[in-house]
Amino acid sequence: DCFERETRKLIQPRFSGRLGAVSEPFDVTVPTRIRYQSDGAIFVLYLKTVEDRVVQNIHLGGGGEGTYVIERPGRYFLQIDGSETWRIWLEPQVAPIVQN
């Protein structure tokens, strides 16, 4: 919804940079959405386990924004290869409360 989209703009990215980088490890305990934005023509994001196993390889051509949901709990890190600046958010997905 529009309110949620505007609120997300105010949240600082967990990781940001230019060109290539490797993030510090982070823990996932609930399904977590990776939201990423790139300002360059090339953006490749590798989601890896701390054992250096690739879980997901994400490409974003021509800049823009995308998302990917990490479903499995674990300890991960990101390897980023970009041609310009980029930003990445980690957004834990909170389950809706069911009313009886």
Short mmCIF file of C-alpha atoms in Angstrom, two decimals:
data_model
loop_
_atom_site.label_atom_id
_atom_site.label_comp_id
_atom_site.label_asym_id
_atom_site.label_seq_id
_atom_site.Cartn_x
_atom_site.Cartn_y
_atom_site.Cartn_z
CA ASP A 1 0.00 0.00 0.00
CA CYS A 2 1.01 3.64 -0.47
CA PHE A 3 1.65 4.37 3.23
CA GLU A 4 3.92 1.34 3.57
CA ARG A 5 5.86 2.31 0.44
CA GLU A 6 6.41 5.87 1.74
CA THR A 7 7.45 4.60 5.19
CA ARG A 8 10.04 2.25 3.62
CA LYS A 9 11.75 5.25 1.98
CA LEU A 10 12.62 6.57 5.46
CA ILE A 11 14.41 3.40 6.60
CA GLN A 12 18.19 3.45 6.16
CA PRO A 13 19.62 0.54 4.16
CA ARG A 14 21.39 -2.21 6.08
CA PHE A 15 24.14 -2.28 3.43
CA SER A 16 25.14 0.32 0.84
CA GLY A 17 28.11 0.95 -1.35
CA ARG A 18 29.53 1.32 -4.81
CA LEU A 19 30.93 -1.36 -7.14
CA GLY A 20 31.85 -4.59 -5.31
CA ALA A 21 31.56 -5.51 -1.65
CA VAL A 22 31.01 -8.37 0.78
CA SER A 23 28.64 -7.83 3.72
CA GLU A 24 29.24 -8.91 7.28
CA PRO A 25 27.36 -12.12 8.20
CA PHE A 26 23.77 -11.76 9.43
CA ASP A 27 21.26 -14.14 11.02
CA VAL A 28 17.82 -14.93 9.63
CA THR A 29 15.29 -16.36 12.12
CA VAL A 30 12.03 -15.60 10.24
CA PRO A 31 11.40 -15.27 6.49
CA THR A 32 13.24 -12.09 5.51
CA ARG A 33 12.89 -10.01 2.35
CA ILE A 34 16.05 -8.66 0.77
CA ARG A 35 15.11 -5.40 -0.96
CA TYR A 36 17.80 -4.00 -3.24
CA GLN A 37 18.24 -0.91 -5.41
CA SER A 38 20.93 -0.26 -7.97
CA ASP A 39 21.86 2.93 -9.81
CA GLY A 40 24.04 1.19 -12.39
CA ALA A 41 23.63 -0.91 -15.51
CA ILE A 42 25.06 -3.99 -13.79
CA PHE A 43 24.08 -5.39 -10.38
CA VAL A 44 24.71 -8.98 -9.29
CA LEU A 45 23.88 -10.10 -5.76
CA TYR A 46 24.91 -13.45 -4.33
CA LEU A 47 23.16 -14.66 -1.18
CA LYS A 48 25.58 -17.09 0.46
CA THR A 49 25.71 -19.22 3.57
CA VAL A 50 28.60 -18.60 5.96
CA GLU A 51 30.09 -21.81 4.50
CA ASP A 52 30.35 -19.84 1.19
CA ARG A 53 27.59 -21.85 -0.57
CA VAL A 54 25.54 -19.80 -3.05
CA VAL A 55 21.85 -19.91 -2.06
CA GLN A 56 20.62 -17.44 -4.70
CA ASN A 57 22.19 -15.52 -7.57
CA ILE A 58 20.25 -12.32 -8.39
CA HIS A 59 20.76 -10.10 -11.46
CA LEU A 60 19.28 -6.64 -11.92
CA GLY A 61 20.02 -5.08 -15.31
CA GLY A 62 19.74 -1.38 -16.02
CA GLY A 63 19.20 -0.18 -12.46
CA GLY A 64 16.01 -0.19 -10.43
CA GLU A 65 14.71 -2.19 -7.49
CA GLY A 66 13.89 -5.82 -6.71
CA THR A 67 13.25 -8.21 -3.86
CA TYR A 68 14.00 -11.78 -2.83
CA VAL A 69 12.69 -13.60 0.26
CA ILE A 70 15.04 -15.76 2.35
CA GLU A 71 12.73 -18.54 3.56
CA ARG A 72 15.13 -20.67 5.61
CA PRO A 73 16.63 -19.64 8.96
CA GLY A 74 20.41 -19.50 8.99
CA ARG A 75 23.53 -17.36 8.92
CA TYR A 76 24.19 -15.64 5.60
CA PHE A 77 26.23 -12.94 3.90
CA LEU A 78 25.94 -11.03 0.63
CA GLN A 79 28.48 -10.65 -2.15
CA ILE A 80 27.66 -7.65 -4.31
CA ASP A 81 29.08 -6.80 -7.74
CA GLY A 82 27.76 -3.55 -9.23
CA SER A 83 28.74 -0.94 -11.78
CA GLU A 84 27.52 1.98 -9.65
CA THR A 85 26.01 2.72 -6.22
CA TRP A 86 23.53 0.35 -4.56
CA ARG A 87 21.49 -0.08 -1.37
CA ILE A 88 20.19 -3.23 0.36
CA TRP A 89 17.60 -3.62 3.11
CA LEU A 90 16.79 -6.72 5.20
CA GLU A 91 13.08 -6.72 6.08
CA PRO A 92 11.87 -9.50 8.42
CA GLN A 93 8.40 -10.63 7.38
CA VAL A 94 6.09 -10.51 10.36
CA ALA A 95 3.20 -12.98 10.23
CA PRO A 96 -0.23 -11.35 10.42
CA ILE A 97 -2.11 -11.75 13.70
CA VAL A 98 -5.15 -13.97 13.25
CA GLN A 99 -8.20 -12.91 15.25
CA ASN A 100 -10.70 -15.57 16.34
#
